[in-house]
Coordinates of C-alpha atoms and ligand atoms in Angstrom, one line a residue:
M10 CA 107.7 249.1 73.8
S11 CA 109.4 252.5 74.4
G12 CA 112.0 254.0 72.1
I13 CA 112.5 253.6 68.3
P14 CA 114.4 250.5 67.4
K15 CA 117.7 251.4 65.6
P16 CA 119.2 249.1 63.0
H17 CA 122.1 247.3 64.8
A18 CA 121.0 248.5 68.3
I19 CA 122.1 246.3 71.1
G20 CA 119.2 243.9 71.8
I21 CA 117.9 240.5 71.1
P22 CA 119.5 239.3 67.9
N23 CA 117.2 238.2 65.1
P24 CA 116.3 235.6 64.1
V25 CA 115.6 234.5 67.7
L26 CA 115.2 230.9 66.5
P27 CA 117.5 230.3 63.6
G28 CA 116.9 227.4 61.1
C29 CA 113.5 226.0 60.1
H30 CA 111.2 227.5 62.8
P31 CA 108.2 228.8 60.7
D32 CA 104.7 230.0 61.7
P33 CA 105.6 230.9 65.3
S34 CA 102.8 231.2 67.8
I35 CA 103.3 232.7 71.2
C36 CA 101.4 233.2 74.5
R37 CA 102.5 234.4 77.9
V38 CA 101.4 233.1 81.3
G39 CA 102.8 235.0 84.2
D40 CA 106.6 235.4 83.8
W41 CA 106.9 232.8 81.0
Y42 CA 106.4 233.0 77.2
Y43 CA 105.6 229.8 75.4
L44 CA 106.1 229.4 71.7
V45 CA 105.4 226.6 69.1
T46 CA 106.4 226.3 65.4
S47 CA 105.5 224.1 62.5
T48 CA 107.4 220.8 62.0
F49 CA 105.8 219.2 59.0
E50 CA 106.7 215.6 58.6
Y51 CA 109.4 215.6 61.3
L52 CA 108.8 214.0 64.7
P53 CA 108.7 214.7 67.6
G54 CA 106.3 217.4 66.3
L55 CA 105.6 220.9 67.5
P56 CA 108.4 221.8 70.0
V57 CA 107.2 223.8 73.0
L58 CA 109.7 226.4 73.8
R59 CA 109.7 228.5 76.9
S60 CA 111.4 231.9 77.7
R61 CA 111.4 234.5 80.4
D62 CA 113.1 237.2 78.3
L63 CA 112.4 236.3 74.6
A64 CA 116.1 236.0 74.1
H65 CA 116.8 232.6 75.7
W66 CA 114.6 229.7 74.8
E67 CA 114.4 226.3 76.3
T68 CA 112.7 223.2 74.7
I69 CA 110.4 221.9 77.4
G70 CA 108.7 219.3 75.4
H71 CA 106.8 218.5 72.2
V72 CA 103.1 218.5 71.6
I73 CA 103.2 215.4 69.3
D74 CA 105.6 213.2 71.2
R75 CA 103.8 209.8 71.4
A76 CA 103.7 207.1 68.7
G77 CA 100.3 206.9 67.2
M78 CA 99.0 210.3 68.3
L79 CA 98.6 211.0 64.6
D80 CA 99.3 208.9 61.5
F81 CA 102.3 210.2 59.5
D82 CA 102.7 207.3 57.2
G83 CA 102.6 208.4 53.6
I84 CA 102.9 212.1 54.5
G85 CA 105.2 213.6 51.9
S86 CA 107.7 216.3 52.7
S87 CA 106.2 219.7 53.5
G88 CA 103.0 217.9 54.4
G89 CA 102.3 217.1 58.1
L90 CA 102.1 219.6 60.9
Y91 CA 101.4 223.2 59.7
A92 CA 101.1 226.4 61.6
P93 CA 100.1 225.6 65.2
T94 CA 98.6 228.2 67.6
I95 CA 99.3 228.1 71.3
R96 CA 97.1 229.8 73.9
H97 CA 96.2 229.6 77.6
G98 CA 92.7 229.8 78.8
L99 CA 90.2 228.2 81.2
G100 CA 93.1 226.8 83.2
L101 CA 94.7 224.9 80.3
F102 CA 97.2 225.3 77.5
W103 CA 95.6 224.8 74.1
V104 CA 97.3 224.0 70.8
V105 CA 95.4 223.9 67.5
C106 CA 97.1 222.7 64.4
T107 CA 96.5 220.9 61.0
L108 CA 97.9 217.6 59.9
V109 CA 98.1 218.2 56.2
R110 CA 98.1 215.2 53.9
R111 CA 99.0 216.8 50.6
D112 CA 98.0 213.7 48.6
G113 CA 94.4 214.3 49.8
S114 CA 94.2 211.0 51.7
T115 CA 92.0 210.9 54.8
G116 CA 93.2 211.1 58.4
G117 CA 94.4 214.7 58.3
G118 CA 92.7 217.9 59.2
N119 CA 92.4 220.4 62.0
F120 CA 92.8 219.2 65.6
L121 CA 93.0 220.5 69.2
V122 CA 95.1 219.2 72.0
T123 CA 95.2 220.6 75.6
S124 CA 97.4 220.1 78.6
A125 CA 97.6 221.6 82.1
D126 CA 101.4 221.6 81.7
P127 CA 102.9 223.0 78.5
A128 CA 105.7 220.5 78.9
G129 CA 103.1 217.8 78.4
P130 CA 101.8 215.2 78.1
W131 CA 99.3 216.7 75.8
S132 CA 95.9 215.1 75.2
D133 CA 95.1 212.9 72.3
P134 CA 94.1 215.1 69.3
I135 CA 90.5 216.1 69.2
P136 CA 89.5 216.5 65.5
L137 CA 87.8 219.8 64.5
D138 CA 85.1 219.8 61.9
A139 CA 86.7 222.6 59.8
D140 CA 88.4 222.6 56.5
G141 CA 91.6 224.4 55.7
I142 CA 94.7 225.3 57.6
D143 CA 96.2 227.7 60.2
P144 CA 93.6 227.2 63.0
S145 CA 93.8 229.6 65.9
L146 CA 91.6 230.3 69.0
A147 CA 90.7 233.2 71.2
F148 CA 89.0 233.4 74.6
D149 CA 86.3 236.0 75.2
D150 CA 86.0 237.6 78.6
D151 CA 82.8 235.6 79.2
G152 CA 84.7 232.3 78.9
R153 CA 83.5 231.5 75.3
V154 CA 86.1 230.0 73.0
W155 CA 86.3 231.0 69.4
M156 CA 88.2 229.0 66.8
H157 CA 89.2 230.5 63.5
G158 CA 91.3 229.4 60.5
T159 CA 91.7 229.9 56.8
R160 CA 90.7 227.9 53.7
L161 CA 90.4 228.3 50.0
V162 CA 87.2 230.0 48.8
A163 CA 84.9 227.5 47.1
D164 CA 84.0 229.9 44.3
P165 CA 86.9 232.3 44.2
E166 CA 87.1 235.7 42.6
W167 CA 90.8 235.2 42.0
P168 CA 93.1 232.2 42.1
Q169 CA 94.2 231.1 45.6
Q170 CA 91.7 233.4 47.2
T171 CA 91.2 232.3 50.8
E172 CA 88.8 233.2 53.5
V173 CA 89.0 233.4 57.3
W174 CA 86.2 231.7 59.2
V175 CA 85.2 232.0 62.9
R176 CA 83.1 229.6 64.9
E177 CA 82.5 228.9 68.5
Y178 CA 84.0 225.9 70.2
S179 CA 82.3 224.1 73.1
P180 CA 84.8 222.7 75.6
V181 CA 82.0 220.6 77.1
E182 CA 80.9 219.0 73.9
Q183 CA 84.5 219.1 72.4
R184 CA 83.3 220.3 69.1
L185 CA 82.6 223.4 67.0
I186 CA 79.0 224.7 67.6
G187 CA 76.8 227.4 66.3
D188 CA 77.0 229.3 63.0
E189 CA 80.2 229.7 61.1
H190 CA 81.1 233.3 60.0
V191 CA 83.4 234.2 57.2
I192 CA 85.1 237.4 58.3
W193 CA 88.0 238.2 56.0
T194 CA 89.4 237.5 52.5
G195 CA 92.5 239.7 52.8
A196 CA 93.2 243.4 52.7
V197 CA 94.3 243.5 49.1
R198 CA 92.1 242.4 46.2
G199 CA 93.9 239.8 44.1
A200 CA 96.4 239.0 46.8
V201 CA 96.7 235.3 47.5
W202 CA 96.5 233.4 50.8
A203 CA 95.0 235.5 53.5
E204 CA 96.1 233.0 56.2
G205 CA 97.6 232.5 59.6
P206 CA 94.8 234.5 61.3
H207 CA 94.9 235.3 65.0
L208 CA 92.2 237.2 66.8
Y209 CA 92.9 239.2 70.0
R210 CA 90.5 240.7 72.5
T211 CA 91.3 244.4 72.7
G212 CA 89.1 245.7 75.4
D213 CA 86.3 247.1 73.4
G214 CA 86.5 244.8 70.4
W215 CA 88.6 242.4 68.4
M216 CA 91.8 242.7 66.3
L217 CA 92.6 240.3 63.5
V218 CA 96.2 239.9 62.5
A219 CA 96.6 237.8 59.3
A220 CA 99.3 236.9 56.8
E221 CA 98.8 237.7 53.1
G222 CA 100.6 237.3 49.8
G223 CA 101.8 233.7 50.4
T224 CA 104.6 232.6 52.7
E225 CA 107.4 233.5 50.2
F226 CA 108.8 236.7 48.9
H227 CA 105.5 238.6 48.9
H228 CA 104.5 237.7 52.4
A229 CA 102.9 240.5 54.5
V230 CA 101.0 241.2 57.7
S231 CA 97.5 242.8 57.5
V232 CA 95.2 243.8 60.3
A233 CA 91.4 244.4 60.7
R234 CA 89.2 245.1 63.6
A235 CA 85.6 244.6 64.7
A236 CA 83.3 245.3 67.6
E237 CA 82.0 241.7 67.6
I238 CA 84.3 238.7 67.0
T239 CA 81.9 237.6 64.2
G240 CA 82.4 240.9 62.4
P241 CA 82.0 243.0 60.3
Y242 CA 85.7 243.7 60.2
E243 CA 87.2 247.1 59.2
S244 CA 90.5 246.8 57.3
N245 CA 93.3 249.1 58.4
R246 CA 93.9 251.7 55.7
A247 CA 97.6 251.2 56.3
N248 CA 97.5 247.5 55.2
P249 CA 99.8 245.7 54.7
V250 CA 101.2 246.9 58.0
L251 CA 104.4 244.9 57.6
T252 CA 106.2 243.4 54.6
H253 CA 109.7 243.4 53.2
R254 CA 108.6 242.9 49.6
Q255 CA 108.9 246.6 48.7
L256 CA 112.6 246.3 49.2
G257 CA 112.9 244.1 46.1
R258 CA 115.4 241.3 45.7
R259 CA 118.4 242.2 47.8
P260 CA 120.6 240.3 50.3
G261 CA 118.7 240.4 53.6
V262 CA 115.6 239.2 55.4
I263 CA 112.7 238.5 53.0
G264 CA 109.2 237.1 53.3
V265 CA 108.3 238.5 56.8
G266 CA 104.8 237.6 57.9
H267 CA 102.6 235.2 59.8
A268 CA 102.8 237.3 63.0
D269 CA 101.4 236.5 66.5
L270 CA 101.2 239.2 69.1
V271 CA 102.1 239.0 72.8
Q272 CA 102.1 241.5 75.6
A273 CA 105.1 241.7 77.9
P274 CA 104.7 242.0 81.7
D275 CA 105.6 245.7 81.4
G276 CA 102.6 246.3 79.1
S277 CA 104.6 246.7 75.9
W278 CA 103.8 244.5 72.8
L279 CA 105.9 242.3 70.5
A280 CA 105.2 240.0 67.7
V281 CA 106.9 236.8 66.6
L282 CA 106.8 236.2 62.9
L283 CA 108.6 234.2 60.2
G284 CA 111.2 235.5 57.8
M285 CA 114.0 234.1 55.7
R286 CA 117.6 235.2 55.4
A287 CA 118.4 235.2 51.7
D288 CA 122.0 236.1 50.8
D289 CA 120.9 236.7 47.2
G290 CA 117.5 238.0 47.9
I291 CA 115.9 234.8 46.6
H292 CA 117.2 231.6 48.2
Y293 CA 117.1 230.6 51.8
P294 CA 118.5 227.2 52.6
L295 CA 117.9 227.6 56.3
G296 CA 114.2 227.9 55.7
R297 CA 111.7 230.2 57.4
E298 CA 113.0 231.3 60.8
T299 CA 111.4 232.9 63.8
F300 CA 112.0 236.6 64.2
L301 CA 110.9 239.0 66.9
C302 CA 109.5 242.5 66.1
P303 CA 108.5 245.4 68.4
V304 CA 104.9 246.5 68.2
D305 CA 103.3 249.8 69.3
W306 CA 99.6 250.6 69.4
Q307 CA 98.6 253.9 67.7
D308 CA 95.0 255.0 67.0
G309 CA 93.7 251.6 68.0
W310 CA 96.0 249.7 65.5
P311 CA 99.2 247.7 66.0
V312 CA 102.3 249.3 64.4
F313 CA 105.0 246.8 63.6
A314 CA 108.6 248.0 63.9
P315 CA 107.5 251.5 64.7
G316 CA 109.8 254.2 63.3
E317 CA 111.6 251.8 61.0
G318 CA 109.0 249.7 59.3
L319 CA 111.4 246.7 58.9
V320 CA 112.0 243.8 61.2
P321 CA 115.1 244.9 63.1
D322 CA 118.4 243.0 63.2
A323 CA 118.2 243.3 67.0
V324 CA 115.2 244.1 69.1
P325 CA 115.9 246.6 71.9
A326 CA 115.1 244.7 75.1
P327 CA 115.7 246.7 78.3
W328 CA 114.2 243.8 80.3
V329 CA 117.0 241.4 79.2
D330 CA 119.8 241.2 81.7
R331 CA 121.9 238.8 79.6
I332 CA 122.1 239.0 75.8
P333 CA 123.0 235.6 74.3
D334 CA 126.8 235.4 74.1
A335 CA 128.5 235.2 70.7
G336 CA 128.8 231.5 69.8
I337 CA 125.6 230.5 71.6
W338 CA 122.4 230.2 69.7
Q339 CA 118.8 229.2 70.5
P340 CA 117.0 227.3 71.6
D341 CA 118.6 225.6 74.6
D342 CA 121.7 227.9 74.6
R343 CA 123.4 225.7 72.0
R344 CA 127.1 225.9 71.3
A345 CA 129.5 224.2 68.9
G346 CA 130.3 220.6 69.5
D347 CA 128.9 217.1 69.6
I348 CA 125.2 216.6 69.6
P349 CA 124.5 214.0 72.3
P350 CA 121.8 211.4 71.7
A351 CA 119.5 213.0 74.3
D352 CA 119.6 216.4 72.6
P353 CA 116.1 217.6 71.5
R354 CA 117.5 218.5 68.1
W355 CA 117.2 215.0 66.9
T356 CA 114.2 214.5 64.6
S357 CA 113.1 211.9 62.1
P358 CA 110.6 212.0 59.3
R359 CA 107.3 210.3 60.1
A360 CA 108.5 208.4 63.2
L361 CA 110.0 209.4 66.6
P362 CA 113.8 209.1 66.8
T363 CA 113.3 206.5 69.5
E364 CA 111.2 204.4 67.1
I365 CA 114.1 204.7 64.5
A366 CA 117.1 204.1 66.7
R367 CA 118.1 203.3 70.3
I368 CA 120.7 204.9 72.6
D369 CA 123.4 202.5 73.5
G370 CA 126.6 203.4 75.2
G371 CA 126.1 207.1 74.7
A372 CA 125.5 206.8 70.9
W373 CA 122.6 206.2 68.6
R374 CA 122.4 202.7 67.1
M375 CA 120.1 202.9 64.0
P376 CA 118.9 199.7 62.5
V377 CA 118.9 199.8 58.7
R378 CA 115.5 200.1 57.0
A379 CA 114.5 199.1 53.5
A380 CA 113.1 202.5 52.8
T381 CA 115.3 205.1 51.1
L382 CA 115.0 208.9 51.5
K383 CA 112.9 208.9 48.4
D384 CA 110.1 207.0 50.3
A385 CA 107.4 208.9 52.2
T386 CA 107.4 206.4 55.0
A387 CA 109.4 206.1 58.3
V388 CA 112.9 206.0 57.1
A389 CA 116.2 205.4 59.0
F390 CA 117.2 209.1 59.2
L391 CA 118.2 210.9 62.3
G392 CA 118.9 214.6 61.8
F393 CA 118.7 218.2 62.9
R394 CA 118.0 221.6 61.4
Q395 CA 120.7 223.5 59.6
Q396 CA 120.8 226.6 61.8
H397 CA 123.8 228.5 60.5
P398 CA 124.6 229.7 57.0
D399 CA 128.2 228.6 57.5
L400 CA 129.1 225.4 59.4
D401 CA 131.1 222.2 59.6
V402 CA 129.5 218.9 60.5
H403 CA 131.8 216.1 61.5
C404 CA 130.1 212.7 61.4
V405 CA 131.7 209.4 62.4
L406 CA 129.7 206.4 61.4
D407 CA 130.6 202.9 62.7
V408 CA 129.6 200.6 59.8
A409 CA 130.9 197.4 61.3
D410 CA 127.4 196.0 61.5
L411 CA 126.2 196.9 58.1
A412 CA 125.2 193.9 56.0
V413 CA 126.3 193.4 52.4
G414 CA 124.2 195.7 50.1
E415 CA 123.5 198.2 52.9
S416 CA 124.5 201.8 53.0
A417 CA 124.9 204.5 55.7
G418 CA 125.8 208.1 55.2
L419 CA 125.6 211.8 55.9
V420 CA 122.7 213.7 54.2
V421 CA 121.5 217.2 53.4
R422 CA 117.8 216.8 53.1
Q423 CA 115.1 219.0 51.7
S424 CA 112.5 216.3 50.8
E425 CA 112.0 212.9 49.2
S426 CA 112.7 214.5 45.8
D427 CA 115.7 216.6 46.7
H428 CA 118.6 215.5 48.9
V429 CA 122.3 214.8 48.6
L430 CA 124.3 212.2 50.6
L431 CA 127.8 210.9 51.0
Q432 CA 127.5 207.2 51.9
V433 CA 129.4 204.1 52.7
T434 CA 128.1 200.8 51.2
R435 CA 129.2 197.3 52.2
H436 CA 129.9 195.1 49.3
E437 CA 131.1 191.4 49.3
D438 CA 134.7 192.6 49.1
G439 CA 134.5 195.4 51.6
C440 CA 133.2 198.9 51.9
A441 CA 133.2 201.7 49.4
I442 CA 132.3 205.4 49.7
G443 CA 130.4 207.4 47.1
A444 CA 127.8 210.2 46.6
V445 CA 124.2 210.1 45.7
R446 CA 122.2 213.1 44.5
V447 CA 118.5 213.1 44.2
A448 CA 117.3 216.2 42.3
A449 CA 113.6 216.7 41.4
G450 CA 113.2 213.0 42.2
I451 CA 115.9 211.8 39.8
R452 CA 118.6 209.7 41.5
E453 CA 122.2 209.9 40.3
A454 CA 125.0 207.9 42.0
G455 CA 128.6 208.9 41.7
P456 CA 131.6 206.6 41.4
E457 CA 132.7 204.6 44.5
T458 CA 136.1 204.4 46.2
P459 CA 137.1 201.6 48.5
V460 CA 137.3 202.6 52.2
A461 CA 138.9 200.7 55.1
G462 CA 138.1 200.5 58.8
D463 CA 134.8 200.5 60.7
E464 CA 134.7 204.1 61.8
I465 CA 134.3 206.3 58.8
E466 CA 134.5 210.1 59.2
L467 CA 132.3 212.1 56.8
V468 CA 132.5 215.9 56.8
L469 CA 130.1 218.4 55.5
R470 CA 131.3 222.0 55.1
V471 CA 128.6 224.6 54.3
R472 CA 129.6 228.1 53.2
G473 CA 126.6 230.0 52.3
F474 CA 125.1 228.3 49.2
E475 CA 128.1 225.9 48.9
Y476 CA 127.8 222.4 50.4
L477 CA 131.0 220.3 50.3
F478 CA 131.0 216.7 51.4
E479 CA 134.5 215.5 52.3
H480 CA 136.1 212.2 53.2
A481 CA 139.8 211.8 54.2
G482 CA 140.5 215.4 53.2
R483 CA 139.0 215.0 49.7
T484 CA 135.8 216.7 48.4
V485 CA 133.7 213.9 47.1
V486 CA 130.6 215.8 46.1
T487 CA 129.3 219.3 46.2
A488 CA 125.8 220.7 46.3
D489 CA 124.3 224.1 45.7
G490 CA 121.9 225.5 48.4
R491 CA 120.1 227.4 45.6
E492 CA 119.0 224.1 44.2
L493 CA 118.1 222.5 47.5
D494 CA 116.2 225.3 49.2
A495 CA 112.4 225.8 49.2
A496 CA 112.6 228.6 46.7
A497 CA 114.0 226.1 44.2
T498 CA 112.2 223.0 45.1
G499 CA 108.9 224.2 46.4
G500 CA 107.6 223.3 49.8
F501 CA 108.0 224.9 53.2
L502 CA 111.1 223.4 54.8
G503 CA 114.6 224.5 55.6
L504 CA 117.4 222.0 55.1
W505 CA 118.0 219.2 57.6
I506 CA 121.4 217.4 58.1
G507 CA 121.5 213.9 59.4
A508 CA 122.6 210.3 59.2
H509 CA 120.7 207.7 57.1
A510 CA 120.9 204.0 56.6
T511 CA 119.1 201.9 54.0
S512 CA 119.1 198.4 52.4
H513 CA 117.8 199.9 49.2
G514 CA 114.5 198.0 49.3
A515 CA 115.9 194.7 50.2
R516 CA 115.2 193.0 53.6
P517 CA 117.4 194.9 56.1
H518 CA 119.7 193.1 58.5
G519 CA 122.3 195.5 59.8
E520 CA 122.6 198.7 61.8
V521 CA 124.9 201.7 61.9
R522 CA 126.2 203.4 65.0
I523 CA 126.4 207.2 64.9
A524 CA 129.7 207.3 66.8
R525 CA 129.9 211.1 66.5
M526 CA 127.9 214.0 65.1
A527 CA 129.4 217.4 65.8
Y528 CA 127.8 220.7 64.7
E529 CA 130.3 223.6 64.4
P530 CA 129.2 227.0 63.2
V531 CA 131.9 228.9 61.3
T532 CA 132.2 232.7 61.6
R533 CA 133.0 234.6 58.5
T534 CA 133.7 238.3 58.8
G535 CA 132.3 240.9 56.5
I536 CA 129.0 239.5 55.6
G537 CA 126.9 241.4 58.1
S538 CA 123.9 240.0 59.8
L539 CA 123.5 237.2 57.3
G540 CA 126.7 235.6 58.7
R541 CA 125.3 235.5 62.2
Ligands
LIG24 C1 101.3 227.7 56.8 C2 100.6 228.8 56.0 C3 101.5 228.9 54.9 O1 100.3 226.8 57.3 O2 102.6 228.0 55.0 O3 101.6 229.5 52.6 C4 102.1 227.0 55.7 N1 101.2 229.5 53.8 O4 100.4 229.9 56.8 C5 103.1 226.1 56.2 O5 104.1 226.8 57.0

């Protein structure tokens, strides 16, 4: 990449994928870049996004898009699909990933899927006999395939010390073969979580790019190189080569790390990585988002954000002939308005949206389920990422077919333990509206007010950390993004917004029609890049 990026230079605005799009991995084949991100317990899992210019991204499919490919039942929030890697080699697209069952139950672990077409269908998962998370793979010039990943050290020198392993994969035998090599435990002694490793062939050797410090405030990128893929690796004296932690707590982008490199057709290099927009330097309700960062090579090492040292607000991109218009965001050139049922934004925890609901007359009809949002099972929830710090959501639920004792509502969801909803419940004598807050697993229900009619409009207004749920012009309940975000609750997710229906454990009978769901970003002036 030529030229030194300037803060606020015209270019591709960061984050390129706003809202919960963590652990991005990228590869390029011909004119197209392909990118995948983590989706945890949400399905369909692992969106495959495609771009020609790194500015405009299109969802072309999902890696985990068939019922039964993996078993998600019982997978609690922030478990599930972690940190995938996408690569192209030997005529195929390859994705390696981990299904994390945080309760330690069996059926999880590292797996590989392949497809000739990145839009899918992808193969059934091939389990990999390797512990830990964040698998990646690299192709040597001689056609050999090398898997790598990270795991906790069995006998650690310090708490949460991890190690990066490398082992050959046999495409013929469909399993890891040969000796395993531990190549890296991080650049900084005592730093936690050397993870997200990616190895790249660099002509005369191998470059390791890894995350370090944990995926929160102290996140960083470190690099090391070796002549042989199995090591020994020489750490760059400049490590960590990218982090924002030295800036301290201040409004802005925090936690940058988990980078994956890609070379543009013109020979320049870029990285995708995750970062969080934190208005107070601490909290990030939108979760970990995908950012783009220019990379130069100097003295045989990658230099991230050369000349500036910080992930830029906009990445100069002379190859882009059309910068995304104001009011359009990625992926899929989204704009304010109704989210139609066929929109790829719709996701559900632990089940495909089409297993949870059906499209009828241009709207979702969602059968009530016994499970509530507190249950780690397939629950009647259809939602989408919060992608903007300020937005209005207009939701109209047709509750005509709710049975007595059943509820349907609009939710802001972090996890089973933390969510807030405004819901309509059918009683013997008619419907009533009220709020429910689940905080650290404790449920608290507010007073109910009778409501008339079948089509009930519920409005959510988000202004930074303030979440206001309204009905008929009245604020019924408020929530604080600083109590719902991952910094407050733990876990890895940004907030999701959606519709939910439950019979509260009783046998379900009814269903709800999502007559309207409109997503409308609100532009506030004067709050800089955080307001984008
Ligand atoms: C990801 C890992 C991480 O696998 O977060 O703390 C995990 N570290 O790199 C989930 O995004």
